[in-house]
XYZ file of C-alpha atoms in Angstrom:
655
model
C -49.109 -47.482 5.705
C -49.806 -45.504 2.536
C -53.532 -45.777 3.224
C -53.143 -44.695 6.859
C -51.004 -41.718 5.836
C -53.548 -40.681 3.191
C -56.434 -40.774 5.670
C -54.448 -38.696 8.172
C -53.613 -36.129 5.477
C -57.311 -35.955 4.535
C -58.105 -35.183 8.176
C -55.432 -32.465 8.342
C -56.669 -30.944 5.073
C -60.066 -30.715 6.797
C -58.402 -28.598 9.543
C -58.441 -31.353 12.162
C -56.491 -30.605 15.333
C -56.679 -34.163 16.616
C -56.396 -37.333 14.514
C -56.626 -40.757 16.145
C -55.756 -44.063 14.456
C -57.175 -47.048 16.345
C -56.273 -50.640 15.492
C -58.670 -53.291 16.720
C -57.262 -56.786 17.126
C -58.813 -60.226 16.863
C -58.562 -62.981 19.467
C -55.367 -64.115 17.736
C -53.906 -60.592 17.964
C -54.236 -59.948 14.217
C -55.448 -56.646 12.774
C -59.229 -56.858 12.491
C -60.306 -53.268 11.998
C -58.655 -49.884 11.417
C -60.404 -46.672 12.498
C -59.200 -43.153 11.673
C -61.121 -40.426 13.505
C -60.626 -36.649 13.411
C -62.195 -33.462 14.724
C -61.950 -31.573 11.440
C -64.694 -29.764 9.584
C -66.177 -32.956 8.155
C -67.918 -33.275 4.768
C -71.186 -31.456 4.201
C -74.127 -33.350 2.637
C -73.663 -31.184 -0.445
C -69.954 -32.008 -0.605
C -70.440 -35.774 -0.326
C -71.730 -36.011 -3.866
C -68.750 -34.111 -5.244
C -66.290 -36.094 -3.146
C -67.591 -39.635 -3.705
C -69.789 -39.813 -6.805
C -66.878 -39.611 -9.261
C -63.145 -40.214 -9.057
C -61.112 -37.038 -9.236
C -63.881 -34.868 -7.884
C -61.866 -33.224 -5.135
C -62.626 -29.713 -3.884
C -58.876 -29.306 -3.317
C -58.216 -28.843 -7.037
C -59.473 -25.297 -6.954
C -58.109 -24.465 -3.502
C -54.545 -23.679 -2.448
C -55.137 -23.866 1.305
C -57.663 -25.266 3.764
C -60.402 -23.117 5.272
C -58.029 -22.050 8.066
C -55.110 -21.405 5.740
C -53.182 -24.679 6.086
C -51.340 -26.058 3.038
C -53.204 -28.898 1.322
C -51.739 -32.332 0.717
C -53.960 -33.981 -1.923
C -55.651 -32.683 -5.042
C -56.209 -35.774 -7.210
C -59.420 -36.924 -5.536
C -58.263 -40.561 -5.448
C -57.315 -40.858 -1.774
C -60.579 -42.570 -0.863
C -59.564 -45.606 -2.961
C -56.446 -46.181 -0.874
C -58.644 -47.019 2.100
C -59.395 -50.363 0.427
C -55.837 -51.403 1.327
C -57.105 -51.606 4.912
C -60.340 -53.534 4.437
C -62.873 -55.029 2.060
C -65.574 -52.850 3.628
C -65.178 -49.103 4.170
C -67.479 -46.681 5.982
C -67.212 -42.919 6.398
C -69.292 -41.299 9.119
C -68.960 -37.547 8.807
C -70.519 -34.618 10.668
C -70.408 -31.100 9.203
C -72.255 -27.818 9.224
C -74.391 -27.712 6.086
C -76.877 -25.273 4.621
C -79.584 -26.292 7.061
C -77.487 -26.879 10.166
C -75.216 -29.622 11.481
C -75.874 -32.933 9.833
C -74.398 -36.446 9.816
C -73.861 -38.505 6.675
C -72.736 -42.132 6.263
C -70.967 -43.291 3.114
C -70.199 -46.996 2.543
C -68.368 -48.997 -0.107
C -67.233 -52.562 -0.816
C -64.025 -53.637 -2.525
C -66.029 -55.761 -4.965
C -67.459 -52.537 -6.441
C -64.954 -49.981 -5.242
C -66.188 -47.154 -7.474
C -69.759 -47.489 -6.207
C -70.073 -45.429 -3.004
C -73.411 -45.647 -1.197
C -74.183 -42.184 0.198
C -76.863 -42.333 2.882
C -79.358 -39.649 3.753
C -78.014 -36.933 6.024
C -79.681 -36.475 9.391
C -79.632 -33.643 11.881
C -77.294 -34.142 14.826
C -75.775 -32.379 17.809
C -72.536 -34.362 17.570
C -69.233 -32.541 17.138
C -67.925 -31.995 13.626
C -65.441 -34.513 12.302
C -65.052 -37.709 10.334
C -64.594 -41.369 11.284
C -63.285 -43.797 8.652
C -63.639 -47.526 9.405
C -62.084 -50.350 7.375
C -62.577 -54.055 8.097
C -63.095 -57.444 6.499
C -59.720 -57.990 4.895
C -57.971 -61.134 6.095
C -54.303 -60.555 5.312
C -51.049 -60.845 7.217
C -49.922 -57.687 5.453
C -52.144 -55.667 7.794
C -50.095 -56.902 10.759
C -47.311 -54.600 9.580
C -49.320 -51.830 11.211
C -48.424 -53.398 14.572
C -44.658 -53.200 13.992
C -42.561 -50.370 15.434
C -41.590 -49.458 11.887
C -45.150 -48.247 11.282
C -44.787 -45.587 13.974
C -41.397 -44.499 12.625
C -42.879 -44.101 9.128
C -45.619 -41.827 10.439
C -43.081 -39.871 12.486
C -40.839 -39.161 9.496
C -43.808 -38.320 7.255
C -45.467 -35.767 9.527
C -42.428 -34.320 11.366
C -42.174 -31.088 9.306
C -45.932 -30.524 9.420
C -46.147 -31.063 13.181
C -43.188 -28.735 13.687
C -45.089 -26.029 11.799
C -48.348 -26.708 13.659
C -47.392 -27.853 17.176
C -51.013 -27.616 18.351
C -51.955 -30.610 16.190
C -51.955 -34.065 17.800
C -51.787 -37.344 15.895
C -52.293 -40.559 17.868
C -51.466 -43.982 16.490
C -52.461 -47.200 18.243
C -52.777 -45.550 21.657
C -49.725 -43.248 21.653
C -49.016 -39.828 20.187
C -46.711 -39.332 17.223
C -44.028 -37.161 18.835
C -41.136 -36.277 16.521
C -39.552 -33.979 19.106
C -39.114 -36.902 21.497
C -37.029 -38.893 18.998
C -35.186 -36.150 17.105
C -31.485 -36.360 17.871
C -30.367 -33.477 15.681
C -32.162 -31.176 13.262
C -30.753 -28.658 10.799
C -31.767 -26.635 7.748
C -29.541 -25.744 4.786
C -29.939 -23.636 1.684
C -29.728 -25.693 -1.496
C -28.915 -24.117 -4.878
C -29.940 -25.845 -8.123
C -30.693 -25.118 -11.769
C -34.244 -24.735 -13.075
C -34.358 -24.153 -16.851
C -31.056 -22.332 -16.731
C -32.063 -20.202 -13.776
C -30.427 -20.614 -10.398
C -33.022 -21.290 -7.699
C -32.856 -22.165 -4.026
C -34.694 -24.649 -1.865
C -34.416 -25.672 1.771
C -32.829 -28.991 2.703
C -33.998 -30.104 6.117
C -32.095 -32.962 7.760
C -33.457 -34.765 10.809
C -31.362 -37.371 12.610
C -33.478 -39.753 14.655
C -32.984 -41.643 17.868
C -34.902 -44.556 16.359
C -34.685 -46.916 13.427
C -36.087 -45.431 10.216
C -36.048 -46.168 6.517
C -33.852 -43.627 4.813
C -36.147 -41.509 2.676
C -35.769 -38.287 0.753
C -39.064 -36.391 1.003
C -39.943 -33.918 -1.726
C -42.094 -31.311 0.016
C -43.742 -28.000 -0.704
C -42.605 -24.886 1.123
C -44.816 -25.744 4.100
C -43.217 -29.164 4.569
C -46.124 -31.178 3.148
C -44.773 -34.300 1.432
C -45.523 -34.447 -2.284
C -43.338 -37.439 -3.209
C -40.852 -39.783 -1.489
C -37.765 -41.143 -3.230
C -34.653 -43.112 -2.301
C -31.755 -41.543 -0.445
C -28.957 -43.228 -2.491
C -26.078 -42.159 -0.248
C -23.904 -44.017 2.265
C -23.987 -42.754 5.855
C -23.317 -45.741 8.159
C -24.436 -45.309 11.744
C -27.024 -42.614 11.065
C -30.813 -42.920 11.095
C -32.093 -39.860 9.296
C -34.660 -38.398 6.931
C -34.061 -35.531 4.518
C -36.751 -33.115 3.320
C -36.374 -30.877 0.276
C -38.799 -27.981 0.666
C -39.557 -26.016 -2.522
C -42.603 -23.860 -3.192
C -43.064 -25.294 -6.714
C -42.737 -28.956 -5.733
C -46.448 -29.740 -6.139
C -46.259 -28.680 -9.799
C -43.714 -31.449 -10.446
C -45.487 -34.347 -8.736
C -44.182 -37.702 -9.982
C -41.330 -36.165 -11.977
C -38.758 -37.782 -9.637
C -39.579 -41.133 -11.279
C -37.752 -39.996 -14.413
C -34.551 -39.786 -12.345
C -31.383 -38.758 -14.146
C -33.070 -39.202 -17.530
C -34.818 -35.899 -16.959
C -33.149 -32.527 -17.368
C -35.894 -30.865 -15.378
C -35.589 -29.087 -12.027
C -36.321 -32.192 -9.923
C -33.338 -34.091 -11.369
C -31.104 -31.062 -10.706
C -32.575 -30.675 -7.226
C -32.041 -34.339 -6.307
C -28.434 -34.271 -7.543
C -27.652 -31.145 -5.503
C -29.352 -32.591 -2.405
C -27.490 -35.896 -2.526
C -24.115 -34.213 -3.022
C -24.819 -31.943 -0.062
C -25.905 -34.885 2.096
C -22.709 -36.815 1.314
C -20.541 -33.897 2.452
C -22.754 -33.278 5.465
C -22.491 -36.827 6.799
C -18.736 -36.999 6.256
C -18.451 -34.144 8.740
C -21.141 -35.585 11.004
C -19.238 -38.873 11.209
C -16.332 -37.061 12.860
C -18.667 -35.058 15.121
C -20.707 -38.137 16.073
C -17.574 -40.026 17.026
C -16.557 -37.274 19.430
C -20.096 -36.938 20.812
C -20.292 -40.663 21.585
C -16.800 -40.765 23.114
C -17.545 -37.705 25.267
C -20.700 -39.377 26.608
C -18.743 -42.513 27.489
C -16.106 -40.456 29.262
C -18.695 -38.603 31.336
C -20.384 -41.900 32.240
C -17.057 -43.542 33.157
C -17.357 -46.175 30.401
C -14.430 -45.126 28.201
C -11.744 -47.854 28.525
C -8.757 -45.465 28.399
C -7.531 -43.124 31.117
C -5.842 -39.764 30.662
C -4.316 -38.564 27.400
C -2.449 -40.751 24.917
C 1.282 -40.537 25.673
C 2.786 -42.035 22.518
C 2.083 -42.017 18.800
C 1.124 -45.691 19.000
C -1.463 -44.962 21.699
C -2.875 -42.069 19.663
C -3.341 -44.287 16.604
C -4.886 -47.055 18.708
C -7.357 -44.663 20.357
C -8.271 -43.061 17.072
C -9.131 -46.446 15.596
C -10.981 -47.518 18.740
C -13.051 -44.324 18.655
C -13.972 -44.846 14.992
C -14.906 -48.499 15.440
C -16.776 -47.992 18.722
C -18.731 -45.016 17.375
C -19.718 -47.059 14.322
C -21.231 -49.896 16.351
C -22.464 -47.927 19.383
C -26.114 -48.312 18.314
C -25.760 -52.099 18.538
C -24.322 -52.114 22.030
C -26.271 -53.561 24.975
C -28.266 -51.076 27.050
C -27.187 -51.987 30.612
C -24.247 -49.823 31.676
C -22.215 -52.719 33.076
C -22.500 -54.600 29.789
C -21.528 -51.507 27.802
C -18.408 -51.156 29.926
C -17.470 -54.809 29.383
C -18.133 -54.527 25.648
C -15.916 -51.453 25.289
C -13.131 -53.094 27.287
C -13.218 -56.200 25.074
C -13.321 -54.038 21.963
C -10.229 -52.183 23.165
C -8.354 -55.492 23.518
C -9.425 -56.560 20.016
C -8.299 -53.267 18.487
C -4.959 -53.459 20.304
C -4.017 -57.072 19.657
C -6.019 -58.218 16.623
C -7.168 -55.161 14.649
C -7.461 -57.172 11.463
C -10.114 -59.418 13.046
C -12.259 -56.695 14.624
C -14.698 -56.552 11.708
C -15.414 -60.296 11.863
C -15.663 -60.343 15.660
C -18.148 -57.469 15.775
C -20.233 -58.961 12.997
C -20.466 -62.274 14.854
C -21.412 -60.590 18.128
C -23.748 -57.828 16.944
C -24.965 -59.039 13.528
C -24.189 -55.709 11.899
C -26.160 -54.178 9.054
C -24.635 -54.100 5.586
C -23.945 -50.357 5.946
C -22.105 -50.865 9.239
C -20.102 -53.738 7.749
C -19.095 -51.544 4.814
C -18.003 -48.741 7.119
C -15.931 -51.036 9.318
C -14.360 -52.591 6.243
C -13.407 -49.109 5.038
C -11.950 -48.146 8.410
C -9.991 -51.312 9.115
C -9.056 -52.751 5.735
C -8.756 -49.791 3.384
C -6.543 -47.676 5.619
C -3.151 -48.287 7.196
C -4.437 -47.936 10.757
C -4.807 -51.669 11.258
C -1.228 -52.307 10.155
C 0.095 -49.417 12.228
C -1.614 -50.649 15.397
C -0.512 -54.211 14.806
C 3.069 -53.104 14.194
C 3.196 -50.706 17.135
C 1.644 -53.284 19.465
C 4.151 -55.862 18.278
C 7.073 -53.485 18.847
C 5.812 -52.522 22.301
C 5.383 -56.200 23.195
C 8.909 -56.986 22.019
C 10.384 -54.160 24.050
C 8.440 -55.416 27.055
C 9.750 -58.936 26.454
C 13.376 -57.779 26.228
C 12.935 -55.957 29.526
C 11.470 -59.124 31.045
C 14.271 -61.285 29.619
C 16.889 -58.892 31.030
C 15.236 -59.128 34.413
C 15.228 -62.941 34.306
C 18.835 -63.388 33.264
C 20.549 -60.474 35.056
C 18.692 -59.914 38.324
C 20.781 -61.701 41.020
C 17.784 -63.117 42.838
C 15.546 -63.959 39.886
C 18.222 -65.680 37.784
C 18.637 -68.298 40.505
C 14.972 -69.284 40.087
C 14.773 -69.494 36.301
C 14.711 -73.043 34.955
C 16.290 -73.826 31.612
C 14.032 -76.486 30.089
C 10.576 -75.783 31.515
C 10.675 -71.984 31.649
C 13.342 -70.116 29.687
C 13.365 -72.608 26.834
C 9.555 -72.637 26.463
C 9.341 -68.851 26.556
C 11.976 -68.359 23.868
C 10.355 -71.029 21.737
C 7.557 -68.459 21.165
C 9.867 -65.449 20.861
C 12.330 -66.690 18.246
C 12.553 -63.192 16.701
C 15.223 -62.578 19.370
C 17.628 -64.695 17.304
C 16.827 -62.784 14.108
C 13.708 -61.741 12.201
C 14.601 -63.979 9.287
C 14.408 -67.299 11.131
C 11.453 -69.566 11.674
C 11.288 -72.339 14.242
C 11.740 -75.853 12.889
C 12.129 -78.104 15.932
C 12.632 -77.633 19.611
C 14.298 -79.804 22.210
C 14.890 -82.790 19.900
C 17.766 -85.176 19.484
C 20.450 -84.148 17.039
C 19.365 -87.020 14.783
C 15.834 -85.587 14.534
C 17.217 -82.120 13.902
C 19.166 -83.357 10.917
C 16.228 -85.419 9.712
C 14.167 -82.250 9.742
C 16.912 -80.584 7.728
C 16.596 -83.203 4.998
C 12.845 -82.631 4.815
C 13.261 -78.883 4.435
C 15.788 -79.405 1.671
C 13.296 -81.535 -0.215
C 15.276 -84.740 0.074
C 14.178 -88.194 1.039
C 14.139 -88.149 4.840
C 13.251 -91.794 5.356
C 14.917 -92.818 8.605
C 18.507 -91.654 8.106
C 21.151 -93.445 10.090
C 21.538 -92.087 13.648
C 24.053 -89.276 14.039
C 26.290 -89.602 17.079
C 28.848 -87.360 18.688
C 32.455 -88.431 19.246
C 31.578 -90.147 22.527
C 28.815 -92.155 20.811
C 25.920 -90.307 22.468
C 22.981 -88.742 20.685
C 22.900 -85.017 21.536
C 19.843 -83.007 22.459
C 19.582 -79.487 21.004
C 17.322 -76.807 22.393
C 16.140 -74.928 19.327
C 16.669 -75.260 15.612
C 15.682 -72.356 13.380
C 15.908 -72.022 9.654
C 15.734 -69.488 6.859
C 16.037 -69.680 3.083
C 18.384 -67.208 1.422
C 16.894 -66.415 -1.915
C 20.154 -65.281 -3.375
C 22.359 -68.211 -4.381
C 19.566 -70.678 -3.486
C 20.945 -71.397 -0.043
C 19.415 -72.593 3.228
C 20.638 -71.391 6.621
C 20.093 -73.303 9.849
C 20.617 -71.950 13.323
C 20.951 -74.426 16.212
C 20.653 -72.770 19.637
C 21.847 -74.306 22.870
C 20.416 -72.370 25.811
C 21.979 -72.307 29.257
C 20.101 -71.234 32.356
C 21.170 -67.770 33.623
C 22.764 -69.301 36.730
C 25.013 -71.610 34.648
C 28.578 -70.424 34.061
C 29.818 -71.812 30.745
C 33.170 -73.613 30.745
C 35.153 -75.446 28.110
C 32.937 -78.468 28.845
C 29.791 -76.718 27.542
C 31.808 -75.303 24.643
C 32.967 -78.790 23.727
C 29.359 -79.941 23.755
C 28.248 -77.387 21.143
C 31.331 -78.153 19.050
C 30.431 -81.822 19.133
C 27.041 -80.974 17.631
C 28.767 -79.119 14.828
C 31.307 -81.888 14.307
C 28.518 -84.457 13.955
C 27.267 -82.481 10.964
C 30.716 -82.054 9.441
C 31.717 -85.700 9.465
C 28.395 -87.138 8.248
C 28.396 -87.267 4.411
C 24.605 -87.431 4.170
C 24.422 -83.819 5.441
C 27.224 -82.319 3.404
C 25.513 -79.915 1.039
C 26.932 -76.793 -0.561
C 23.486 -75.209 -0.379
C 23.340 -75.288 3.435
C 25.046 -73.219 6.091
C 25.023 -74.195 9.762
C 25.383 -71.853 12.735
C 25.538 -73.213 16.288
C 24.956 -70.747 19.146
C 25.765 -71.350 22.786
C 23.832 -68.728 24.760
C 24.844 -68.001 28.352
C 25.081 -65.291 31.001
C 28.637 -65.961 32.092
C 31.690 -67.807 30.783
C 35.086 -68.646 32.195
C 38.319 -67.046 30.970
C 39.205 -69.866 28.556
C 35.866 -69.624 26.755
C 36.035 -65.807 26.726
C 39.526 -65.876 25.152
C 38.406 -68.333 22.483
C 35.401 -66.131 21.624
C 37.678 -63.107 21.057
C 39.889 -64.458 18.299
C 41.594 -61.824 16.180
C 40.736 -63.238 12.776
C 37.088 -64.055 13.543
C 33.956 -62.002 14.314
C 33.267 -61.406 18.005
C 31.834 -64.553 19.574
C 32.833 -66.911 16.759
C 34.932 -69.821 18.116
C 34.858 -72.087 15.068
C 34.453 -71.338 11.364
C 34.954 -74.208 8.950
C 33.999 -73.607 5.345
C 35.169 -76.282 2.968
C 33.733 -77.888 -0.103
C 30.485 -79.564 0.840
C 29.626 -77.629 4.002
C 29.866 -74.407 5.976
C 29.723 -74.598 9.770
C 30.225 -71.894 12.400
C 30.102 -72.137 16.210
C 29.388 -69.048 18.342
C 29.316 -68.203 22.025
C 26.685 -65.517 22.652
C 25.904 -63.861 25.954
C 22.387 -62.908 26.920
C 23.656 -59.358 26.969
C 24.773 -59.644 23.324
C 21.443 -61.135 22.328
C 19.389 -58.458 24.085
C 21.526 -55.574 22.819
C 21.295 -56.809 19.226
C 17.517 -57.127 19.507
C 17.217 -53.662 21.060
C 19.326 -52.272 18.249
C 16.878 -53.618 15.687
C 14.002 -52.018 17.611
C 15.749 -48.730 18.425
C 13.997 -46.692 15.721
C 10.585 -47.924 16.816
C 11.443 -47.383 20.458
C 12.248 -43.740 19.785
C 9.275 -43.209 17.467
C 6.691 -44.809 19.748
C 8.354 -43.501 22.904
C 8.031 -46.802 24.737
C 10.567 -47.584 27.466
C 8.960 -50.269 29.644
C 9.421 -50.481 33.375
C 10.102 -53.756 35.166
C 6.426 -53.869 36.170
C 5.322 -53.495 32.551
C 7.804 -56.141 31.467
C 6.567 -58.594 34.082
C 2.971 -57.853 33.126
C 3.768 -58.785 29.521
C 5.431 -62.001 30.666
C 2.428 -62.928 32.790
C 0.086 -62.094 29.922
C 1.910 -63.804 27.049
C 3.764 -66.672 28.788
C 1.863 -67.381 31.986
C 2.317 -71.134 31.605
C 6.105 -70.935 31.539
C 6.974 -67.748 33.419
C 8.993 -68.400 36.588
C 6.687 -68.882 39.558
C 8.345 -66.034 41.395
C 7.215 -63.619 38.658
C 3.594 -64.741 38.287
C 0.818 -63.207 40.362
C -1.347 -65.578 42.411
C -4.359 -67.050 40.656
C -5.088 -69.659 37.966
C -3.068 -69.570 34.779
C -4.875 -69.351 31.449
C -5.160 -72.345 29.176
C -2.525 -70.908 26.836
C -0.352 -67.834 26.908
C -2.324 -64.605 26.590
C -5.622 -66.198 25.515
C -8.974 -66.671 27.145
C -9.929 -70.276 27.720
C -12.476 -71.561 25.223
C -15.111 -71.729 27.975
C -14.540 -68.113 29.026
C -14.390 -66.862 25.455
C -17.607 -68.655 24.467
C -19.350 -67.339 27.573
C -18.335 -63.757 26.821
C -19.356 -63.949 23.160
C -22.617 -65.649 24.104
C -23.477 -62.960 26.640
C -22.658 -60.139 24.230
C -24.636 -61.832 21.468
C -27.723 -62.021 23.684
C -27.354 -58.409 24.733
C -26.790 -57.340 21.128
C -29.958 -59.118 19.992
C -32.015 -57.551 22.790
C -30.657 -54.116 21.958
C -31.342 -54.570 18.249
């Protein structure tokens, strides 16, 4: 591409208004020949000797502008050698007005003797002025880079300032015009102050954001926008394809000085430092603007996955994070509108329910660039937004669940339909926070013997087939849930055994005796007497008879406690809890969050949560018609793989 650029600049320095680069292909679609033709002034027979007989013999050394006043690009007189990058054989055919009229001259050279240019005799001609450069005979896959889209983007970024200054000029490459205006997304100019030998000077920093993929380059240009040198950008600006141009009238006098970098105390080092600092600040602001621009476009097109304004602080935080993430990856999204809408909807669900995994999910689907990965990592892992969303979503879900639980156990019609083992029990098995944040589930719906065996394992003892534990009547009891927590102070372990009763069951002294028998089995078995363990047994119900209610309101015990035995070797308590007590205690723990996030779910919202998170076990009367998912709240593996596969294909096509 350096050779192609140099030949185009030579044509423009010769006042060409039209430059055409033609690439001829072989039968195997490889680059066979490159032709650069222009309608400039050409090279006179007298000028051919100066231009080709010795290296460095350029007429541009003594000139500041072309014959028509255009700024000149080259002055070293070595550009002709770059043409050998395109072929082993080079031929210039040039037509110009000489001393004795218009004449045509052919100059040829071979790479084997690249300093030996064969200048033919000039002949009179009526052809139009201009020059055609042909290069062929180099068999190399490197030349096929000219066929890539990147080649066009490199020419676009190189000549954009020049073409903006001279809009009448047309450059064609491989059959299509180089049209910066058609791919410029945003363009701006800024005054740049820097030090030059202790004197404050100014230059112009021109920033062009492209609607195409480009290599980030910092062009060092003269005041007319002609590129003198190109250096690295060295700033982070994820999501932006841009080129920056520093335009300074003295740039040509400092050609190559940028290679010294920070080691130099010259004006170019000062200029580059000032430019990069300005660009960093500029793109911090543009990131915020770009996010809003992208979101506004989605809203107008009906693709934005949220409706109306955010009503709570939690929704505001969620939307803010969604906007940042979506704007970062919007360039990787599939082009079809329907696929964009599906992608944004899935992204919204990921941000809401699994913000910590968004980075990995997007990388798997879209194969993000390293810059985009870094930006997403900064957004999701180096800020508190991910934690805030996760916490607020969790709180909202818990409030929804409590509303659903209240509906199941208190609604006169619904409570008749709720089943203890297959529905209520299974739901609460996955919502054990209701019994206290500090518990974790150990076993569920196991015999009392297995419960106690599990206890031995947790305590680090040998749990090899302990003798069966029976109640007073000789039966082996079945407990619904057993939860456990370790109290760090005093090195103690707490176990909670929960016996659930369906909402329609009215607890009597019979059910109370049952839970007491569980506790008694622990008390009288010496293998489970341990001063480091405390046992709590809860009987949870909607209603109880008068005898049970009286026993749960004893003067010398906490409300609900019907049995409290603490002697050497064990500590056991038995409680009768109503669903109302359980729900009120849970709401109390969430009250601050409820007020802060302003979330007071309706019955419809509560039922929607139940259908989403516990579709397998929710009472049939509460579940909408249609197939239930494979597991609560998750896509089946087939559906999930299909979605990811489709998005991956679209992402690859878009990229």
